Amino acid sequence: MKIAFAAGEVFPYAKTGGLGDVAGALPVELSKRGHEVKVFMPKYNTFGETEFGLRYNWDLGEIPVRVDGQIRPVHVHTATLPGSKVEIYFVDCPHYFHRFRVYTNDPDEDERFILFSKGIIEILQRLKWTPDIIHCNDWQTGLIPVLLKENYAWDKMFDKTATVLSIHNVAYQGIFPKNAFAKAEIKQEHFMPGGLGEFFGNINFLKTGILASDVINTVSETYKLELKTPEFGCGLEQFLVSRENDFYGILNGIDYDVWNPKTDRLIPHNYSPAGMGGKIKNKKYLAGRLNLPFDENVPLIGIISRLVDQKGFDLAAYGINQLMELNAQWVILGSGDEKYESLFYDLAKKYPSKVSTYLGYNNELSHLIEAGADIFLMPSRFEPCGLNQLYSLKYGTVPVVRKTGGLADTILDWNESLAAGSETGTGFSFNEYSSMNMADALKRALDAFKNKSVWNKIQKNGMKQNFSWGRSAEKYSDLYKKALLKRSGK
Ligand code: ADP
């Protein structure tokens, strides 16, 4: 199949969260399975053209794309995704994308992604490359299905092209004032109550994608079920229920070429289930880097996260004194809301031999933490899939998670496995969103840590798990077939 894969961020060029990882890895796996894939992302000025060997595409030249009545010149650069033959097309429009940030709160944020969406379709036309599938991701590409089926319906090349929309996080919907559809030249009727995009007097790009694409999926089975409820659906639950028959859950994979303690070049000591000696050496190295006193018998709890409400750190804020009484050390790597940044910053100042905080984004440190920590904490309020718990499993860093979304689908609680008569648990989890329950799960983990043979068993159970992209890519292939059937009216 020919697949055009569209995303607002693609690793390694730009990444603000899990979508970047998915967009960098899934297309490569799809291509290994014989699909012809072209990836599209904006050319931000957060990365340089020479840095990744981008080539200017002279054949395409300058492409005029109209947004809000203005013609904007678009140029295209191409590269191949690292370690693959997959071509990536960078939609270059300095007026919109040279902002030193990937996403913005600027008043023309809607225009930026209208241009991106139209730009992709215009490029496909000029390439004369008809995709079987356009795979859209999140609100940034949510308008493509309706643009394709209405604005570009005159172009017969797209007659059979089906659209898939993946929802990576329903909390980000792309809600804009009501003139956004006029800017995109999408029919005004879609802004009327009951229309594709209308949302409490505004325009909602994600809702538009949900209603206009052939099939929809999200990134875990449990999150799919949660999204159909008011608690998790963020106002879109009724639309997802209305598309229930076309709505699927496919767990993300992880890229074991990047995240594997046996081969990871960002950690000083490689290790594997057959030889775990490197893990403790990494812990010692990490403690040195963080200025924490090293003690083999004091568990090191790691956090790597965007510091936002979604990730559950109000639980830590609420029960912080109790957490500091635990016999453990903490390393926190993250950035986000001021209230959480100052919580962890102050904590490191108050408990310098117990807590180390790095505010900001640091890829190398994230690998070191996965390799050096004993426990990884992810108390998310909601979690579409979650990647860090999967990295943690591979690195023998035992996850403590809240049982929601992808965390519920990937971590089996050790005590629950014992109760069921097996020793297959891979971590510790808690159900109800409360500081008390989180502290309880952490205490169970700390108890288990004291018993080396139990701990070793839990670590190895996790390291044996396979969440490679291969499995997920098979499921996406099936999803594409369903989308094509839907498009052909069968
Ligand atoms: P989300 O997409 O909601 O942020 P995920 O767990 O799906 O959460 O993906 C987050 C990704 O971003 C992971 O690869 C994680 O390692 C990375 N990440 C998050 N914060 C940081 C940070 N401060 N430094 C380095 N990597 C980070």
Coordinates of C-alpha atoms and ligand atoms in Angstrom, one line a residue:
M1 CA 0.0 0.0 0.0
K2 CA 1.0 3.6 -0.5
I3 CA 0.8 5.5 2.8
A4 CA 1.2 9.3 3.4
F5 CA 1.9 9.7 7.1
A6 CA 1.3 13.3 8.4
A7 CA 2.4 14.5 11.8
G8 CA 3.2 17.8 13.5
E9 CA 6.4 16.3 14.9
V10 CA 8.7 13.4 13.9
F11 CA 11.7 12.2 15.9
P12 CA 14.6 13.0 15.5
Y13 CA 13.7 16.3 13.8
A14 CA 11.2 17.5 16.3
K15 CA 9.6 15.9 19.4
T16 CA 7.5 17.3 22.2
G17 CA 6.0 14.0 23.3
G18 CA 5.0 10.5 22.4
L19 CA 3.7 11.4 18.9
G20 CA 7.2 12.3 17.8
D21 CA 8.5 8.9 18.7
V22 CA 5.6 7.2 17.0
A23 CA 6.0 9.2 13.8
G24 CA 9.7 8.4 13.7
A25 CA 9.3 4.7 14.1
L26 CA 6.0 3.4 12.8
P27 CA 6.6 4.5 9.2
V28 CA 9.9 2.6 9.2
E29 CA 8.2 -0.5 10.4
L30 CA 5.5 -0.2 7.8
S31 CA 8.1 0.2 5.1
K32 CA 9.8 -3.0 6.3
R33 CA 6.5 -4.7 5.8
G34 CA 6.5 -3.7 2.1
H35 CA 4.4 -0.6 2.3
E36 CA 5.6 2.5 0.4
V37 CA 5.5 5.3 3.0
K38 CA 6.1 9.0 2.7
V39 CA 6.2 11.1 5.9
F40 CA 5.2 14.8 6.1
M41 CA 6.0 17.3 8.8
P42 CA 6.5 21.1 9.0
K43 CA 10.0 22.5 8.5
Y44 CA 10.4 24.3 11.8
N45 CA 13.5 26.4 12.5
T46 CA 14.1 24.4 15.7
F47 CA 16.4 22.2 13.6
G48 CA 18.8 23.1 10.9
E49 CA 18.8 21.9 7.3
T50 CA 22.3 20.7 7.3
E51 CA 21.9 19.0 10.7
F52 CA 20.0 16.1 9.2
G53 CA 21.1 16.2 5.6
L54 CA 17.9 17.8 4.2
R55 CA 17.9 18.3 0.5
Y56 CA 15.9 21.1 -1.3
N57 CA 13.5 19.6 -3.7
W58 CA 14.0 21.5 -7.0
D59 CA 11.4 19.5 -8.9
L60 CA 8.6 20.7 -6.7
G61 CA 9.9 24.3 -6.5
E62 CA 7.6 26.9 -5.1
I63 CA 4.0 25.8 -4.3
P64 CA 1.4 28.4 -3.7
V65 CA -0.9 27.5 -0.8
R66 CA -3.8 29.8 0.2
V67 CA -4.7 30.3 3.8
D68 CA -7.1 33.0 5.0
G69 CA -7.2 34.5 1.5
Q70 CA -3.4 34.9 1.3
I71 CA -1.1 33.0 -1.0
R72 CA 1.8 31.6 1.0
P73 CA 4.8 30.2 -0.9
V74 CA 5.7 26.7 0.3
H75 CA 9.0 24.9 -0.4
V76 CA 9.9 21.3 0.2
H77 CA 12.9 19.6 1.6
T78 CA 13.4 15.9 1.8
A79 CA 15.5 13.5 3.7
T80 CA 15.3 9.8 4.6
L81 CA 14.3 8.7 8.1
P82 CA 17.4 7.4 9.9
G83 CA 18.2 3.8 9.3
S84 CA 15.5 3.4 6.6
K85 CA 14.5 4.2 3.0
V86 CA 11.4 6.1 4.1
E87 CA 11.3 9.6 2.6
I88 CA 10.3 12.5 4.7
Y89 CA 9.0 15.7 3.2
F90 CA 9.4 18.9 5.1
V91 CA 6.7 21.5 4.4
D92 CA 8.7 24.8 4.5
C93 CA 6.9 28.1 5.0
P94 CA 9.0 30.5 7.1
H95 CA 6.0 32.8 7.7
Y96 CA 4.4 30.1 9.8
F97 CA 7.1 27.7 10.9
H98 CA 10.0 29.9 11.9
R99 CA 9.0 30.5 15.4
F100 CA 11.6 28.6 17.4
R101 CA 8.8 26.4 18.8
V102 CA 7.0 23.5 17.4
Y103 CA 3.6 24.4 18.7
T104 CA 2.6 27.9 19.8
N105 CA -0.2 29.8 21.4
D106 CA 0.1 32.5 18.7
P107 CA -3.2 33.8 17.3
D108 CA -2.5 32.2 13.9
E109 CA -1.9 28.6 15.2
D110 CA -4.9 27.4 13.2
E111 CA -3.4 28.9 10.1
R112 CA -0.1 27.1 10.6
F113 CA -1.7 23.8 10.5
I114 CA -4.2 24.7 7.8
L115 CA -1.2 25.5 5.7
F116 CA 0.5 22.2 6.6
S117 CA -2.6 20.2 5.8
K118 CA -3.3 21.8 2.5
G119 CA 0.4 21.8 1.7
I120 CA 0.5 18.0 2.0
I121 CA -2.3 17.6 -0.4
E122 CA -0.8 20.0 -2.9
I123 CA 2.6 18.2 -2.7
L124 CA 0.9 14.8 -3.3
Q125 CA -0.7 16.3 -6.4
R126 CA 2.6 17.6 -7.7
L127 CA 4.3 14.4 -7.0
K128 CA 1.5 12.6 -8.9
W129 CA 1.7 10.1 -6.1
T130 CA -1.7 8.8 -5.1
P131 CA -1.7 7.3 -1.6
D132 CA -4.1 4.5 -0.7
I133 CA -4.1 6.0 2.9
I134 CA -3.5 9.3 4.4
H135 CA -2.6 8.6 8.0
C136 CA -3.4 11.8 10.1
N137 CA -2.2 12.3 13.6
D138 CA -3.9 14.5 16.2
W139 CA -5.6 17.8 15.7
Q140 CA -2.7 19.3 13.6
T141 CA -3.8 17.1 10.7
G142 CA -7.5 16.8 11.7
L143 CA -8.7 18.8 8.7
I144 CA -7.1 16.7 6.0
P145 CA -10.0 14.2 5.7
V146 CA -12.6 16.9 5.1
L147 CA -10.3 18.9 2.8
L148 CA -9.6 15.8 0.8
K149 CA -13.3 14.8 0.5
E150 CA -14.7 18.2 -0.2
N151 CA -12.2 20.9 -1.2
Y152 CA -10.0 18.6 -3.3
A153 CA -12.9 16.3 -4.4
W154 CA -12.5 17.7 -7.9
D155 CA -9.1 15.9 -8.2
K156 CA -9.9 12.3 -9.2
M157 CA -6.5 11.2 -8.0
F158 CA -7.9 11.0 -4.5
D159 CA -11.1 9.2 -5.4
K160 CA -10.0 6.0 -3.6
T161 CA -7.7 7.5 -1.0
A162 CA -8.9 6.6 2.5
T163 CA -8.1 8.5 5.7
V164 CA -7.1 7.3 9.1
L165 CA -7.0 9.5 12.2
S166 CA -4.9 8.5 15.2
I167 CA -5.7 10.2 18.5
H168 CA -2.5 10.4 20.6
N169 CA -4.0 12.5 23.4
V170 CA -7.6 13.8 23.4
A171 CA -6.7 16.6 25.8
Y172 CA -5.2 18.5 22.8
Q173 CA -8.0 19.3 20.3
G174 CA -7.0 22.4 18.3
I175 CA -10.0 24.6 19.3
F176 CA -10.1 27.9 17.4
P177 CA -12.4 30.9 16.8
K178 CA -15.2 30.3 14.3
N179 CA -13.4 31.9 11.4
A180 CA -10.9 29.0 11.2
F181 CA -13.0 27.1 8.6
A182 CA -13.3 30.2 6.5
K183 CA -9.5 30.5 6.6
A184 CA -9.3 26.9 5.4
E185 CA -12.1 27.5 2.8
I186 CA -14.1 24.6 4.4
K187 CA -17.8 24.9 3.9
Q188 CA -19.5 27.1 6.5
E189 CA -22.3 24.5 7.0
H190 CA -19.7 22.5 9.0
F191 CA -19.6 25.2 11.5
M192 CA -23.4 25.1 12.1
P193 CA -24.7 23.3 15.2
G194 CA -24.4 19.6 14.4
G195 CA -21.7 20.3 11.8
L196 CA -18.4 18.5 11.6
G197 CA -16.3 21.1 13.3
E198 CA -18.7 23.1 15.6
F199 CA -17.8 22.9 19.2
F200 CA -19.5 25.3 21.7
G201 CA -19.4 28.2 19.3
N202 CA -15.8 27.5 18.2
I203 CA -14.1 25.2 15.7
N204 CA -12.5 22.0 16.9
F205 CA -10.0 20.4 14.5
L206 CA -9.8 17.1 16.3
K207 CA -13.6 16.7 16.3
T208 CA -13.6 17.5 12.5
G209 CA -11.1 14.7 12.0
I210 CA -13.1 12.2 14.1
L211 CA -16.2 12.8 12.1
A212 CA -14.7 13.0 8.7
S213 CA -12.0 10.3 8.6
D214 CA -12.8 6.8 7.4
V215 CA -11.5 5.1 10.5
I216 CA -10.1 6.3 13.8
N217 CA -7.8 4.8 16.4
T218 CA -6.1 5.6 19.6
V219 CA -3.0 4.2 21.2
S220 CA -4.3 1.6 23.6
E221 CA -7.4 -0.5 24.1
T222 CA -8.1 0.8 27.6
Y223 CA -7.7 4.5 26.5
K224 CA -10.1 3.7 23.7
L225 CA -12.8 2.5 26.2
E226 CA -12.0 5.5 28.5
L227 CA -12.4 8.0 25.6
K228 CA -16.0 7.1 25.2
T229 CA -16.8 8.3 28.7
P230 CA -17.3 11.9 29.9
E231 CA -14.5 11.5 32.5
F232 CA -11.8 11.0 29.8
G233 CA -13.4 12.1 26.5
C234 CA -12.8 15.9 27.1
G235 CA -16.2 16.7 25.5
L236 CA -15.6 14.5 22.4
E237 CA -17.0 11.3 23.9
Q238 CA -20.3 11.5 22.2
F239 CA -18.6 11.8 18.8
L240 CA -16.4 8.9 19.5
V241 CA -19.4 6.8 20.6
S242 CA -21.1 7.8 17.3
R243 CA -18.1 6.4 15.4
E244 CA -17.8 3.4 17.7
N245 CA -17.8 0.8 14.8
D246 CA -14.9 2.5 13.2
F247 CA -12.9 3.2 16.3
Y248 CA -9.9 1.0 17.2
G249 CA -7.2 0.7 19.9
I250 CA -3.6 -0.1 18.8
L251 CA -0.9 0.0 21.4
N252 CA 2.3 1.9 20.5
G253 CA 5.5 0.1 20.1
I254 CA 8.9 1.3 21.1
D255 CA 12.1 1.4 19.1
Y256 CA 14.4 -1.2 20.5
D257 CA 17.2 0.2 18.3
V258 CA 17.1 3.3 20.4
W259 CA 15.9 1.9 23.8
N260 CA 17.9 -1.2 24.6
P261 CA 20.3 -1.3 27.5
K262 CA 22.4 -3.9 25.6
T263 CA 23.3 -1.5 22.8
D264 CA 22.4 2.0 24.2
R265 CA 25.4 4.3 23.4
L266 CA 24.1 7.0 25.8
I267 CA 24.8 4.9 28.9
P268 CA 28.3 4.1 30.2
H269 CA 27.6 0.5 31.0
N270 CA 25.6 -1.8 28.8
Y271 CA 23.7 -4.7 30.3
S272 CA 21.1 -7.4 29.5
P273 CA 19.1 -10.0 31.4
A274 CA 22.0 -12.4 31.0
G275 CA 24.4 -9.9 32.7
M276 CA 22.9 -7.3 34.9
G277 CA 26.2 -6.0 36.4
G278 CA 26.1 -2.8 34.3
K279 CA 22.8 -1.6 35.9
I280 CA 24.3 -1.0 39.3
K281 CA 27.3 0.7 37.7
N282 CA 25.0 3.0 35.8
K283 CA 23.3 3.8 39.1
K284 CA 26.6 4.7 40.6
Y285 CA 27.5 6.8 37.6
L286 CA 24.1 8.5 37.6
A287 CA 24.3 9.3 41.4
G288 CA 27.7 10.9 40.7
R289 CA 26.2 13.0 37.9
L290 CA 23.4 14.1 40.1
N291 CA 25.4 14.8 43.2
L292 CA 23.5 12.2 45.2
P293 CA 25.3 9.9 47.6
F294 CA 25.4 6.4 46.1
D295 CA 24.0 3.6 48.2
E296 CA 23.3 0.3 46.5
N297 CA 20.6 -0.5 49.0
V298 CA 18.7 2.7 48.8
P299 CA 16.3 2.5 45.8
L300 CA 16.5 5.3 43.3
I301 CA 13.1 6.4 42.0
G302 CA 13.1 8.1 38.5
I303 CA 10.6 10.4 36.9
I304 CA 10.9 11.6 33.3
S305 CA 7.9 13.5 32.2
R306 CA 6.2 16.6 31.0
L307 CA 5.2 18.2 34.2
V308 CA 1.5 18.8 33.6
D309 CA -1.7 17.9 35.4
Q310 CA -2.2 14.8 33.1
K311 CA 0.9 13.2 34.6
G312 CA -0.5 13.0 38.1
F313 CA 2.1 15.0 40.0
D314 CA -0.6 16.7 42.1
L315 CA -0.6 13.3 43.9
A316 CA 3.1 13.8 44.7
A317 CA 2.5 17.5 45.7
Y318 CA -0.3 16.5 48.1
G319 CA 1.5 13.6 49.8
I320 CA 5.0 15.0 49.6
N321 CA 6.0 14.8 53.3
Q322 CA 5.0 11.2 53.4
L323 CA 7.0 10.5 50.2
M324 CA 10.1 12.1 51.7
E325 CA 9.9 9.9 54.7
L326 CA 10.4 6.8 52.5
N327 CA 13.8 5.4 52.4
A328 CA 14.5 6.2 48.8
Q329 CA 16.3 8.7 46.5
W330 CA 14.6 10.6 43.7
V331 CA 15.6 11.9 40.3
I332 CA 13.2 14.1 38.4
L333 CA 13.7 15.1 34.8
G334 CA 11.0 17.3 33.3
S335 CA 9.6 20.6 32.3
G336 CA 6.1 22.0 32.2
D337 CA 3.8 23.8 34.5
E338 CA 5.4 26.3 36.9
K339 CA 3.7 24.8 40.0
Y340 CA 5.3 21.4 39.4
E341 CA 8.6 22.8 38.3
S342 CA 8.9 24.7 41.6
L343 CA 7.6 21.8 43.6
F344 CA 10.5 19.6 42.4
Y345 CA 13.0 22.4 42.3
D346 CA 12.3 23.3 46.0
L347 CA 12.4 19.7 46.9
A348 CA 15.9 19.2 45.6
K349 CA 17.0 22.3 47.5
K350 CA 15.4 21.1 50.7
Y351 CA 16.6 17.5 50.4
P352 CA 19.9 17.7 48.5
S353 CA 21.0 14.2 49.4
K354 CA 17.7 12.6 48.6
V355 CA 16.3 14.5 45.5
S356 CA 17.9 15.7 42.3
T357 CA 15.8 17.7 39.8
Y358 CA 16.7 18.7 36.3
L359 CA 14.2 21.1 34.8
G360 CA 14.3 21.0 31.0
Y361 CA 14.5 18.5 28.2
N362 CA 17.5 16.2 28.1
N363 CA 17.6 13.1 25.9
E364 CA 20.9 11.8 27.2
L365 CA 19.8 12.1 30.8
S366 CA 16.6 10.3 30.1
H367 CA 18.6 7.3 28.9
L368 CA 20.8 7.5 32.0
I369 CA 17.8 7.6 34.3
E370 CA 16.2 4.6 32.6
A371 CA 19.5 2.7 33.0
G372 CA 20.4 3.9 36.5
A373 CA 17.1 4.1 38.5
D374 CA 15.6 1.2 40.3
I375 CA 12.0 2.3 40.1
F376 CA 10.1 4.5 37.6
L377 CA 7.1 6.4 38.8
M378 CA 4.2 7.3 36.4
P379 CA 1.1 8.2 38.4
S380 CA -0.8 9.6 35.5
R381 CA -4.4 10.8 35.8
F382 CA -4.8 9.6 32.2
E383 CA -2.3 8.1 29.9
P384 CA -3.2 7.3 26.2
C385 CA -0.3 4.8 25.8
G386 CA 2.8 6.0 27.7
L387 CA 6.3 5.2 26.5
N388 CA 8.4 5.6 29.5
Q389 CA 6.9 2.6 31.3
L390 CA 7.8 0.5 28.3
Y391 CA 11.4 1.8 28.2
S392 CA 11.6 1.1 32.0
L393 CA 10.5 -2.5 31.5
K394 CA 13.3 -3.0 29.0
Y395 CA 15.9 -1.4 31.3
G396 CA 14.9 -3.4 34.3
T397 CA 13.6 -0.3 36.0
V398 CA 10.5 -1.4 37.7
P399 CA 7.4 0.8 36.9
V400 CA 5.0 2.0 39.5
V401 CA 2.0 3.3 37.6
R402 CA -1.6 4.3 37.9
K403 CA -3.9 1.7 36.2
T404 CA -5.2 3.9 33.4
G405 CA -5.0 3.8 29.6
G406 CA -1.8 2.2 28.2
L407 CA -0.4 1.9 31.7
A408 CA -3.2 -0.6 32.5
D409 CA -2.6 -2.5 29.3
T410 CA 1.2 -2.9 29.7
I411 CA 2.1 -3.3 33.5
L412 CA 1.0 -6.3 35.4
D413 CA 1.0 -5.7 39.2
W414 CA 3.4 -8.1 41.0
N415 CA 1.0 -8.7 44.0
E416 CA -1.9 -9.3 41.7
S417 CA 0.1 -11.9 39.8
L418 CA 1.0 -13.6 43.0
A419 CA -2.7 -13.6 44.1
A420 CA -3.5 -15.2 40.7
G421 CA -0.9 -17.9 41.5
S422 CA 1.8 -16.8 39.1
E423 CA 5.0 -14.8 39.4
T424 CA 4.5 -12.9 36.2
G425 CA 4.1 -9.3 37.5
T426 CA 6.2 -6.6 35.9
G427 CA 5.6 -3.7 38.2
F428 CA 3.3 -2.1 40.7
S429 CA 0.0 -0.3 40.0
F430 CA -2.8 1.4 41.8
N431 CA -6.4 2.1 40.7
E432 CA -8.0 5.0 42.5
Y433 CA -6.4 8.4 41.9
S434 CA -5.2 9.3 45.4
S435 CA -1.9 10.1 47.1
M436 CA -2.6 7.3 49.6
N437 CA -2.9 4.7 46.9
M438 CA 0.2 5.9 45.1
A439 CA 2.2 5.8 48.3
D440 CA 0.9 2.4 49.0
A441 CA 2.0 1.1 45.6
L442 CA 5.4 2.7 46.1
K443 CA 5.8 1.1 49.5
R444 CA 5.0 -2.3 48.0
A445 CA 7.7 -1.7 45.5
L446 CA 10.2 -0.6 48.1
D447 CA 9.4 -3.8 50.2
A448 CA 10.0 -6.0 47.1
F449 CA 13.3 -4.1 46.4
K450 CA 14.6 -5.4 49.8
N451 CA 14.3 -9.0 48.6
K452 CA 16.9 -9.3 45.9
S453 CA 15.6 -12.5 44.4
V454 CA 12.0 -11.2 44.1
W455 CA 13.3 -7.9 42.7
N456 CA 15.4 -9.7 40.1
K457 CA 12.4 -11.8 39.1
I458 CA 10.2 -8.7 38.6
Q459 CA 13.0 -6.9 36.6
K460 CA 13.5 -9.9 34.4
N461 CA 9.8 -10.4 33.8
G462 CA 9.7 -6.8 32.5
M463 CA 12.9 -7.2 30.4
K464 CA 11.4 -10.2 28.6
Q465 CA 8.3 -8.2 27.4
N466 CA 8.2 -7.4 23.8
F467 CA 6.5 -4.1 22.8
S468 CA 8.4 -3.8 19.5
W469 CA 6.8 -1.8 16.7
G470 CA 6.6 -4.9 14.6
R471 CA 3.4 -6.1 16.3
S472 CA 1.8 -2.7 16.2
A473 CA 2.7 -2.2 12.5
E474 CA 0.8 -5.4 11.7
K475 CA -2.2 -4.0 13.4
Y476 CA -1.9 -0.7 11.5
S477 CA -1.7 -2.7 8.2
D478 CA -5.1 -4.3 9.1
L479 CA -6.5 -0.9 10.1
Y480 CA -5.6 0.5 6.7
K481 CA -7.4 -2.4 5.0
K482 CA -10.5 -1.5 7.1
A483 CA -10.2 2.1 6.1
L484 CA -10.0 1.2 2.4
L485 CA -13.1 -1.0 2.7
K486 CA -14.9 1.9 4.4
R487 CA -13.9 4.3 1.7
S488 CA -15.1 2.0 -1.0
G489 CA -18.5 1.8 0.7
K490 CA -18.2 -1.9 1.6
Ligands
ADP1 P1 3.6 12.2 26.4 O1 3.6 12.0 25.0 O2 2.3 12.4 27.1 O3 4.6 13.3 26.9 P2 4.9 9.6 26.5 O4 5.3 8.7 27.7 O5 4.0 9.0 25.5 O6 4.2 10.9 27.1 O7 6.2 10.1 25.8 C1 7.0 11.0 26.4 C2 8.3 11.0 25.6 O8 9.1 12.2 25.9 C3 9.2 9.9 26.1 O9 10.1 9.4 25.1 C4 10.0 10.6 27.2 O10 11.3 9.9 27.5 C5 10.2 11.9 26.6 N1 10.4 13.0 27.6 C6 9.5 13.6 28.3 N2 10.0 14.6 29.1 C7 11.3 14.6 28.8 C8 12.5 15.4 29.3 N3 12.3 16.4 30.1 N4 13.7 15.1 28.8 C9 13.9 14.1 27.9 N5 12.9 13.3 27.4 C10 11.6 13.6 27.9

